[in-house]
XYZ file of C-alpha atoms in Angstrom:
543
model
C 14.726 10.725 29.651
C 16.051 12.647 26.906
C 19.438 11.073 24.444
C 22.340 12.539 24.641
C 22.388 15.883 22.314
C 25.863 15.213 20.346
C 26.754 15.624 16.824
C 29.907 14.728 14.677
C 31.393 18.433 14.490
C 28.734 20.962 15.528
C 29.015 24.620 14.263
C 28.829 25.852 17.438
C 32.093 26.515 19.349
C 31.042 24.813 23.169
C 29.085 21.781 23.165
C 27.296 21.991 26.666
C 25.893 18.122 27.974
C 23.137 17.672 31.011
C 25.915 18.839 33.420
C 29.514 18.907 31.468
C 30.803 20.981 29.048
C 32.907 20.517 25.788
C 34.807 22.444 24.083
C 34.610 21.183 20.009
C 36.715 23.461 18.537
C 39.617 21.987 16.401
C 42.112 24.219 19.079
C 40.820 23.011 22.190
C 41.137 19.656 20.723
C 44.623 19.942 19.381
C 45.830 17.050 21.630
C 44.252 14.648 20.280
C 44.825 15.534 16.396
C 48.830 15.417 17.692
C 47.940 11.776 18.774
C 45.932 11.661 15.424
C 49.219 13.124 13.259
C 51.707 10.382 15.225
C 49.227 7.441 14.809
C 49.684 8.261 11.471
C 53.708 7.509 11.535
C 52.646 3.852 11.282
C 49.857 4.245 8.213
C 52.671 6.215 6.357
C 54.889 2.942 6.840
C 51.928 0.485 5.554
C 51.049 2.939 2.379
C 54.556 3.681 1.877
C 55.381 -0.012 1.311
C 52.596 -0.754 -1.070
C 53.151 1.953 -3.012
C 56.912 0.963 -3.473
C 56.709 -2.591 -3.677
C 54.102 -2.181 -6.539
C 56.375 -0.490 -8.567
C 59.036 -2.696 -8.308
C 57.589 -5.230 -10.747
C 58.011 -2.491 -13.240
C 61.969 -1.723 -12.428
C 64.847 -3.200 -14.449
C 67.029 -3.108 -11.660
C 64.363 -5.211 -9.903
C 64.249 -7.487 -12.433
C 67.837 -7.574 -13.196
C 67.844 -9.952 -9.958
C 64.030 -11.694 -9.661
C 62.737 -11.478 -13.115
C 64.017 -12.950 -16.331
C 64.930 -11.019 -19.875
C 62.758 -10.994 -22.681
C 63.523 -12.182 -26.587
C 63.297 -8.254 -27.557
C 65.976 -7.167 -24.737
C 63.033 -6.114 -22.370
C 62.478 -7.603 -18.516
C 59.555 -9.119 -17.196
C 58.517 -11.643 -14.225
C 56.846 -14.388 -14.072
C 53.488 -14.977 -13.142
C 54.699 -16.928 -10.051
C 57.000 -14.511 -8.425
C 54.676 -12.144 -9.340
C 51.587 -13.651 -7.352
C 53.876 -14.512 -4.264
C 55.614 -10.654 -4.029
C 52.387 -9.279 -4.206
C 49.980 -11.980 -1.722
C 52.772 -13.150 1.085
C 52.773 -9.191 2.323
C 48.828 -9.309 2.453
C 49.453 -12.975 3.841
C 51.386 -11.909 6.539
C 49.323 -8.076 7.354
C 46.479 -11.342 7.772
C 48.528 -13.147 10.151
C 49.031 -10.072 12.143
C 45.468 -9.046 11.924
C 43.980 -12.078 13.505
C 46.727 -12.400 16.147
C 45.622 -8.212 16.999
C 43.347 -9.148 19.398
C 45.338 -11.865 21.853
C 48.496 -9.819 21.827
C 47.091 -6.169 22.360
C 45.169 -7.815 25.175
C 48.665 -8.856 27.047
C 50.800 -6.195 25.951
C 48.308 -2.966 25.272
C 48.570 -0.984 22.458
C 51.668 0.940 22.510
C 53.927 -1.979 23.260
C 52.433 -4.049 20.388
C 53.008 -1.234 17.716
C 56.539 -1.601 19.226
C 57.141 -4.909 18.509
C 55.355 -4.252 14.813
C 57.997 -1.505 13.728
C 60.895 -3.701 15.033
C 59.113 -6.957 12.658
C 59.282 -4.424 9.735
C 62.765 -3.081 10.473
C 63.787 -6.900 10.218
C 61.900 -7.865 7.277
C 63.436 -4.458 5.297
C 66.430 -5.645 6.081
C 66.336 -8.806 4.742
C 64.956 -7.179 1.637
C 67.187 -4.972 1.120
C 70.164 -7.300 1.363
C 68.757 -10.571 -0.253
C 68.953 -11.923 -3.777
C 67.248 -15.268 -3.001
C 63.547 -15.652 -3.694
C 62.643 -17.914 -0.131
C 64.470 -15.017 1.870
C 62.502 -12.341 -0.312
C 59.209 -14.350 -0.255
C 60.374 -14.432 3.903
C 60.943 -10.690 4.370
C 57.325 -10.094 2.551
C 55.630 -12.254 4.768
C 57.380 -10.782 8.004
C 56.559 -6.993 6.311
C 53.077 -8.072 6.030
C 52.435 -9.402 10.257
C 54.670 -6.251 11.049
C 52.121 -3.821 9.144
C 49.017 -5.722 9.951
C 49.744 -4.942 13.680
C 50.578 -1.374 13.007
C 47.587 -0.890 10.939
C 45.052 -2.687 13.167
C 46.569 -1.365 16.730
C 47.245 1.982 15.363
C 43.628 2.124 14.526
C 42.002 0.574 17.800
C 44.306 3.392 20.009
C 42.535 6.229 17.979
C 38.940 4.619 18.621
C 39.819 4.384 22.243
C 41.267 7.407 22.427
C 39.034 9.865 20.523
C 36.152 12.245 21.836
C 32.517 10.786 19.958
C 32.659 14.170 18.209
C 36.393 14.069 16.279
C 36.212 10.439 15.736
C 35.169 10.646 12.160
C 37.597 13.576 11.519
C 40.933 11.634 12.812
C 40.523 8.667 10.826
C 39.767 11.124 7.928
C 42.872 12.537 8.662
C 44.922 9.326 10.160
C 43.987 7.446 6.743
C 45.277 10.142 4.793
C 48.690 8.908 6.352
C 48.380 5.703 3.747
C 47.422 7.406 0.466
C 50.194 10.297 1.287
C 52.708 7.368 2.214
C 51.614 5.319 -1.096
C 52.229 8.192 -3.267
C 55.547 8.732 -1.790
C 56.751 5.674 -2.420
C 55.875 5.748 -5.707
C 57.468 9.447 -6.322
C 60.902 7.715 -4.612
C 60.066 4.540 -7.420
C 60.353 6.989 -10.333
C 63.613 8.576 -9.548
C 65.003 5.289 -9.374
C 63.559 3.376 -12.057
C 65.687 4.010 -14.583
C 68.557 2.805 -12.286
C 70.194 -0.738 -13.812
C 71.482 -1.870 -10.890
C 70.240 -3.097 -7.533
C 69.615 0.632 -6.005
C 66.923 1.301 -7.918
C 64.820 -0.582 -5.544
C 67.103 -0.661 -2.683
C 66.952 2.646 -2.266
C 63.044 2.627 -2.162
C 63.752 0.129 0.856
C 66.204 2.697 2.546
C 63.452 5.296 3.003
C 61.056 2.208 4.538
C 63.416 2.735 7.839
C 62.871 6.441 9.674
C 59.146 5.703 10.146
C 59.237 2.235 12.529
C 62.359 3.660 13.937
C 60.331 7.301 15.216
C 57.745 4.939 16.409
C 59.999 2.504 18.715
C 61.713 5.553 20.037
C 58.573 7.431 21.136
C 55.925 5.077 21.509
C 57.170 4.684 25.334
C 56.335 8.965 25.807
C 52.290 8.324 25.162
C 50.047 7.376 27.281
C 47.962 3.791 26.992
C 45.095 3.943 25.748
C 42.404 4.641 28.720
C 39.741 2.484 27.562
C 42.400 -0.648 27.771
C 44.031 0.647 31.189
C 40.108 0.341 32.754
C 39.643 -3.124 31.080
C 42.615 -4.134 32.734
C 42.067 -2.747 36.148
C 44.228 0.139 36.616
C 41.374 3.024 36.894
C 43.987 5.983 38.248
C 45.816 5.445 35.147
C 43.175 5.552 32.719
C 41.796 8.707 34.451
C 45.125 10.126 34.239
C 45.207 8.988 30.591
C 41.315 10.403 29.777
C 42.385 13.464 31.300
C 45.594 14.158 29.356
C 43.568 13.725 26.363
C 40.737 15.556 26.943
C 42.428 18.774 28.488
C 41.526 22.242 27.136
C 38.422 20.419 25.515
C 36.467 18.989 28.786
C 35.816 20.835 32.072
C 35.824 18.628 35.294
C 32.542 17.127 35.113
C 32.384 16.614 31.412
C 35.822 14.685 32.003
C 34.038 12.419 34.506
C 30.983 11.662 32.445
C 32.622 9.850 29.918
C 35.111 8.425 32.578
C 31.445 6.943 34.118
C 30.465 5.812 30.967
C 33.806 3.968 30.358
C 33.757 2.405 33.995
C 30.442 0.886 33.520
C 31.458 -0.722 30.641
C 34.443 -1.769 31.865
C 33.114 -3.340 34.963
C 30.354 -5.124 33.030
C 33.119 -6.978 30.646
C 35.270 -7.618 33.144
C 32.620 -10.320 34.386
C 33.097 -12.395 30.900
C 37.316 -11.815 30.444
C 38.053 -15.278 29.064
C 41.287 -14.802 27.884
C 41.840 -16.673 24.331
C 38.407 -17.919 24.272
C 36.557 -14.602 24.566
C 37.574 -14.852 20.741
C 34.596 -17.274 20.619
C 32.320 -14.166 22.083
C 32.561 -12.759 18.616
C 30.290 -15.239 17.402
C 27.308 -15.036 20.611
C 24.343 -12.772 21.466
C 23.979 -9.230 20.254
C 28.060 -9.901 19.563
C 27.134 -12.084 16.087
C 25.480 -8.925 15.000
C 28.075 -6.464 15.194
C 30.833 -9.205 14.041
C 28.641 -9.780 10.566
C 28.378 -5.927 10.471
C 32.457 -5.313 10.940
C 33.482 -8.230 8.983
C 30.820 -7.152 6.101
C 31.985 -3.683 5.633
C 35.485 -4.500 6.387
C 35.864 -6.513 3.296
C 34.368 -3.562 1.247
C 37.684 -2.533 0.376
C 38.304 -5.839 -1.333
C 35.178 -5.916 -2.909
C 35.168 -3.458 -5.121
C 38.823 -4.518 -6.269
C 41.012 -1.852 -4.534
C 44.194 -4.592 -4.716
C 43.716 -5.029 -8.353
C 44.123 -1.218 -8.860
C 46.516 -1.094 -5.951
C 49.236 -3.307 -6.440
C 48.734 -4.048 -10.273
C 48.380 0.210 -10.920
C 51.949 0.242 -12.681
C 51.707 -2.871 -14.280
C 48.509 -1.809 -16.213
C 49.926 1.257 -16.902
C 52.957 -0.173 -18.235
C 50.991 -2.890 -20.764
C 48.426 -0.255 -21.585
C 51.530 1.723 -23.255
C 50.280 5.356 -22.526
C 53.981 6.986 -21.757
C 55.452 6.567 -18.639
C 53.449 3.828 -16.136
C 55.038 5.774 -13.054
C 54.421 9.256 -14.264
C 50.263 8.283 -14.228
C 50.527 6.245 -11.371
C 51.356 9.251 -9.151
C 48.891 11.737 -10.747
C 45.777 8.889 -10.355
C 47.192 8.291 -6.396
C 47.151 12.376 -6.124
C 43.561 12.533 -7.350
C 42.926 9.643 -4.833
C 44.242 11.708 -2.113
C 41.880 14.900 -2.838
C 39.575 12.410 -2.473
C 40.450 11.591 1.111
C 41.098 14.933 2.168
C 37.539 16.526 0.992
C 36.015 13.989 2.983
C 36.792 15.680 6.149
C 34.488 18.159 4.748
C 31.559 16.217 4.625
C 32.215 13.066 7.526
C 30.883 15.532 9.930
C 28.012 16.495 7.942
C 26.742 13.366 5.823
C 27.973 10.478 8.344
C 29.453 7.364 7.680
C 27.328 5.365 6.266
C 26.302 7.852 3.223
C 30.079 8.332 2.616
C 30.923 4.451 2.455
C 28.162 3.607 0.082
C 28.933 6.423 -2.017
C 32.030 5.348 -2.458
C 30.679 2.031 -3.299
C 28.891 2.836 -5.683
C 31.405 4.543 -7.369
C 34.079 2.326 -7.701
C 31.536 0.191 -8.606
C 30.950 1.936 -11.717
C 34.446 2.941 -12.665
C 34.911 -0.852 -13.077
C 32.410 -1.199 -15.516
C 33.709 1.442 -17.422
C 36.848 0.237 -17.470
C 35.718 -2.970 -18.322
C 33.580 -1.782 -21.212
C 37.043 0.266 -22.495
C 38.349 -2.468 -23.749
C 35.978 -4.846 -25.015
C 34.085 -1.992 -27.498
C 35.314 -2.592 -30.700
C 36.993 0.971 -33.183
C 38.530 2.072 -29.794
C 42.373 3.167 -30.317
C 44.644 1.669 -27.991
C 45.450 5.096 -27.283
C 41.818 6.347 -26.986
C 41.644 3.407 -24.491
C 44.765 3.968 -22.072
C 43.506 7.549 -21.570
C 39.757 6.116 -21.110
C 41.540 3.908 -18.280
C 43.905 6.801 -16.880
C 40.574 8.491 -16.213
C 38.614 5.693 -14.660
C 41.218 5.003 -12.544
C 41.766 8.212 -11.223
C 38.021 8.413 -10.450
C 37.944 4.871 -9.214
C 40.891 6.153 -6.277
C 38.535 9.280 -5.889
C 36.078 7.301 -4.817
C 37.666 4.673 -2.746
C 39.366 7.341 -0.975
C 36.632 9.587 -1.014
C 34.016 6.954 0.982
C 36.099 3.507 1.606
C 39.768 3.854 2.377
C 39.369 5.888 5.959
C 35.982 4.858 7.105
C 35.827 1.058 7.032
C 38.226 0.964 9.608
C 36.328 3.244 11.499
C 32.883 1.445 11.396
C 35.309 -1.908 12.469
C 36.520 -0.491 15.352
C 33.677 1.414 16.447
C 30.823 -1.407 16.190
C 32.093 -3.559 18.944
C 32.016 -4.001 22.700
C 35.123 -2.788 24.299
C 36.911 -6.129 25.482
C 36.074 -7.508 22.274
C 37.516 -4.384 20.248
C 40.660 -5.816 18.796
C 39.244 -8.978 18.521
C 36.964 -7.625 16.359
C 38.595 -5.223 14.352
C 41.852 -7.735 13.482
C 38.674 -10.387 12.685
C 37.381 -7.411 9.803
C 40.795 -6.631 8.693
C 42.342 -10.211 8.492
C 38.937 -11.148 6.818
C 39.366 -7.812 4.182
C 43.126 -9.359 3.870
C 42.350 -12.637 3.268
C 40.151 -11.308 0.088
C 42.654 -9.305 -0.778
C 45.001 -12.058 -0.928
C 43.264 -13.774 -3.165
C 43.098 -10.735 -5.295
C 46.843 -10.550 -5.404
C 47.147 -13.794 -5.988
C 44.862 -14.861 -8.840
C 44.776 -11.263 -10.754
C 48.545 -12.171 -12.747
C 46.217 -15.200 -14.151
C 43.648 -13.047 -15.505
C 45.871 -9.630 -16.414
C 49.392 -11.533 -17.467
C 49.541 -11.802 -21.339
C 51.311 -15.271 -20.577
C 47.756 -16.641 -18.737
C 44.273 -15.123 -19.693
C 45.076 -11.899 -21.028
C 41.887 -10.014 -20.179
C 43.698 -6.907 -19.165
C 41.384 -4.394 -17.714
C 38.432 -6.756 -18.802
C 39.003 -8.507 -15.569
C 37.200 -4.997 -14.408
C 33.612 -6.583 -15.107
C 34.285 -9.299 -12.055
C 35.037 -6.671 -9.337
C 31.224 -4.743 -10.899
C 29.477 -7.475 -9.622
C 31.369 -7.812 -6.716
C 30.711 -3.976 -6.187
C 27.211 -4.338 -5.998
C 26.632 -6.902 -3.486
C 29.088 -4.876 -1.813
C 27.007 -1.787 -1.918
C 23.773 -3.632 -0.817
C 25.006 -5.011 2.604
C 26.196 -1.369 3.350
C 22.684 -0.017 2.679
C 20.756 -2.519 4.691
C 22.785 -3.856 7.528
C 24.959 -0.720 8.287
C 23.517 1.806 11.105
C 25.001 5.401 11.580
C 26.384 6.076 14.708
C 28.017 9.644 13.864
C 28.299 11.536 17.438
C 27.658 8.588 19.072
C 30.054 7.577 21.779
C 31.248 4.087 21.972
C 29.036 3.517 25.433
C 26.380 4.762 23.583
C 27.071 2.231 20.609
C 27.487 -0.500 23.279
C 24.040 0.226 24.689
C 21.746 -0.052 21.228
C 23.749 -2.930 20.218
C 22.645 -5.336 23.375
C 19.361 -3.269 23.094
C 18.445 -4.831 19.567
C 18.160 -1.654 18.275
C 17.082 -1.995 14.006
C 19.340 -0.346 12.102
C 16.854 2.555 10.951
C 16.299 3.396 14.196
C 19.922 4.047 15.892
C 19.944 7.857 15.046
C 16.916 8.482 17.317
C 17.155 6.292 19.941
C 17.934 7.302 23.478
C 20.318 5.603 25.806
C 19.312 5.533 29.563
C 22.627 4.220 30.953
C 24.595 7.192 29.380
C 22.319 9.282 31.594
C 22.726 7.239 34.757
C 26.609 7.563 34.270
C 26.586 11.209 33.754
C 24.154 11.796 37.061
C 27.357 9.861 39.018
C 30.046 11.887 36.683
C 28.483 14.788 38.476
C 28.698 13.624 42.310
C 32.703 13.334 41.228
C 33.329 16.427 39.607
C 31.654 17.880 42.699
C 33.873 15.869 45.184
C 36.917 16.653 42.893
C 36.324 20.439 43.041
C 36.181 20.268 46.946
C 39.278 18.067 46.966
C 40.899 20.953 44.835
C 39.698 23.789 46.910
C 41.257 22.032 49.700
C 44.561 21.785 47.958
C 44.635 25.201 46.794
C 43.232 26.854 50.007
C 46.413 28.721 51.949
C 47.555 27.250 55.468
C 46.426 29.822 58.104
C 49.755 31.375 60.202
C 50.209 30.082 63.334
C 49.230 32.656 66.118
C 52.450 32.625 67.782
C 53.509 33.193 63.922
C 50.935 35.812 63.809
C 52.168 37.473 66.493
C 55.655 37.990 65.693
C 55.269 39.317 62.571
């Protein structure tokens, strides 16, 4: 039986299947990139906090209150304060990560990213208000369970939600939603940095409000996610659901096809629902597979060092004394986000798992450089801070470019279905964990106080690169154009990695052969409906 003929973006305009017909044009789709653009309401929220929170280490009026004044008249923070500012947020986005999975299986998706923006109005709150380190170190930690909900949820309703073909597109363009967000923050930092008093990073903490207040609002207007609605037995309202989605895109019996496919997979999970303990399903069968895969790649943002360029950007800027920190720190995160955006380009094109190790292996290399900057000898300390202005720009190109949009992808589209969010909060929590202890230890190794290495510390995150970039290239299968089914069906099939382009998947076609007996009964139902009520002959008569 011959596969399923899909691609990622196809240059044609009408994508015709064995007996359905989709429409791939970016206009017949524009449904789902609205979903795509609101989704993104909650990444602006987690990129807009780490791109202000970073700079506040850097503010005066900052560290007017939580850091200490210097012999020369300066401010600066200690190590400590430092470390816990920086890890109890990624602490806390861990927390929420691993907890994604039991509480978007009770409350579905929408509710949950709900309850996340009202954690991180709280937590602003408190931030905003506060001068006492345990409350501050509180309100981090409360941020950080708050955003790892909205990033991990936000993310599984997308998977769920997209057609096969636009699912690499909308998370290029959902993940965009952090880098814009970061370098927003970071413009709002500057024109309050010079501030000596506590607005300069209250008011930072002001603009953290509209976005978890649009989503609370709204949230109740969309419709669940249809892949969850099945899982949970309400079919009508998944259809309903599918079909809002997919209209102007799908005709009838394309619309039922991959309502088919979703039953079928629905039906078969629904035999093994285990509540708490399906966790433990993560770790069984053709399920260990796919976990090692997710996890792997998921902590590929980690390991090539993205926190210690992340949250330590204006810091390093600062100490590397090459004008003003903030000033570079928004042109690097600009180059970062041409990065993401030229990668819609080529996601439809090159696939995932091309654009991921590219971006490996690029970061990778910027870190060496870096490294190498400042451990050559004759090298002006000038010469050098525009050597690492440079490298870190291309370093953000990169991870932008192959890392930042499409891990989260390959997390959320590797798994089963009931074990989605189970899976995906597994990656992330695991990524967050790592970058935890990036946050955490990097003031020992950077801090003139501790080690001192500076951007020496660069040569730890190269070797940490390249095992990075060598599980990509052997474990990680492409799956671009694949729907999820489809995914589902190679997994408990063994498939090798090499061979998941090429394979064909017989259920798919079994589920489209019903699709078509519905569409057909559908039609008739709708003739019925639309056909006119003859007159009455007595009616007929008369007139």
């Amino acid at each position: 039986m011959p596969p399923a003929q899909v691609t990622d973006l196809p240059d044609v305009e009408e994508e015709v299947a064995p007996q359905g017909v989709r429409n791939t044009s970016l206009r017949a789709n524009w449904r789902i990139i609205a979903v795509t653009l609101y989704m993104g309401i909650s990444l602006f929220e987690y990129g807009f906090d780490k791109g202000a929170i970073a700079g506040f280490q850097a503010m005066p009026g900052f560290l007017q209150v939580f850091g200490y004044q210097t012999p020369s008249g300066g401010w600066n923070i200690h190590s400590t304060p430092q470390q816990i500012i920086s890890s109890f947020m990624i602490l806390g986005a861990f927390i929420g990560a691993m907890l994604t999975g039991p509480v978007g299986a009770h409350l579905g998706r929408r509710h949950s990213m709900m309850l996340s923006s009202l954690l991180v109005i709280i937590a602003i709150v408190i931030m905003t208000v506060t001068t006492s380190f345990g409350a501050l170190y509180f309100s981090r930690l409360l941020c950080g369970i708050g955003n790892g909900f909205l990033l991990n949820f936000s993310m599984v309703y997308l998977q769920e939600s997209a057609p096969p073909y636009m699912r690499g597109l909308c998370f290029g363009v959902v993940t965009c939603w952090i880098t814009i967000g970061t370098t927003i923050g970071m413009i709002v930092n500057k024109a309050t940095a010079d501030m000596m008093s506590r607005e300069a990073y209250q008011i930072p903490l002001y603009a953290c409000f509209p976005a978890p207040a649009i989503l609370i609002l709204t949230l109740p207007l969309l419709h669940e996610s249809p892949r969850w609605l099945l899982n949970h037995g309400r079919a009508e309202e998944a259809l309903c659901s599918l079909r809002f989605l997919r209209k102007g895109a799908y005709d009838e019996v394309a619309l039922q096809q991959e309502f088919e496919e979703m039953k079928a997979i629905a039906a078969r999970e629904a035999e093994t629902q285990k509540d708490w303990r399906l966790i433990f399903e993560l770790f069984r069968g053709t399920n260990l597979r796919r976990t090692i895969i997710c996890v792997g790649v998921g902590t590929a943002n980690a390991g090539v060092g993205a926190m210690f360029i992340l949250a330590f950007g204006t810091y390093f800027f600062k100490t590397a004394e090459i004008g003003d920190p903030f000033l570079w720190t928004i042109i690097s995160n600009c180059v970062g986000l041409a990065g993401l955006m030229l990668t819609w380009v080529f996601v439809a094109r090159v696939g995932r798992r091309q654009l991921i190790l590219i971006g490996c292996l690029l970061c990778t290399f910027c870190m060496l450089v870096m490294g190498v900057l400042y451990t050559v000898t004759g090298l002006s300390i000038h010469h050098a801070g525009i050597g690492l202005i440079v490298t870190t720009s291309v370093y953000l190109f990169g991870f932008n470019f192959g890392l930042e949009p499409y891990v989260y992808l390959v997390a959320g589209e590797m798994p089963a279905q009931n074990l989605r969010a189970y899976t995906m909060g597994l990656a992330s929590g695991t990524s967050f964990v790592f970058a935890w202890l990036c946050a955490f230890t990097t003031p020992y190794f950077i801090n003139k106080s501790n080690l001192n290495w500076g951007p020496k510390y660069g040569y730890v995150w190269f070797v940490s690169g390249l095992i990075v970039s060598a599980f990509v290239y052997f474990m990680l299968p492409e799956v671009r154009g694949r729907t999820l089914e489809e995914i589902d069906e190679m997994f408990r099939n063994k498939v090798p990695t090499r061979d998941f382009k090429k394979y064909v998947c017989v259920e798919i076609e079994e589920a489209r052969e019903r699709a078509l007996a519905n569409a057909h009964a559908f039609g008739k139902e709708q003739l019925m409906e639309d056909k006119p009520e003859p007159a009455h002959v007595e009616n007929a008569l008369k007139a």
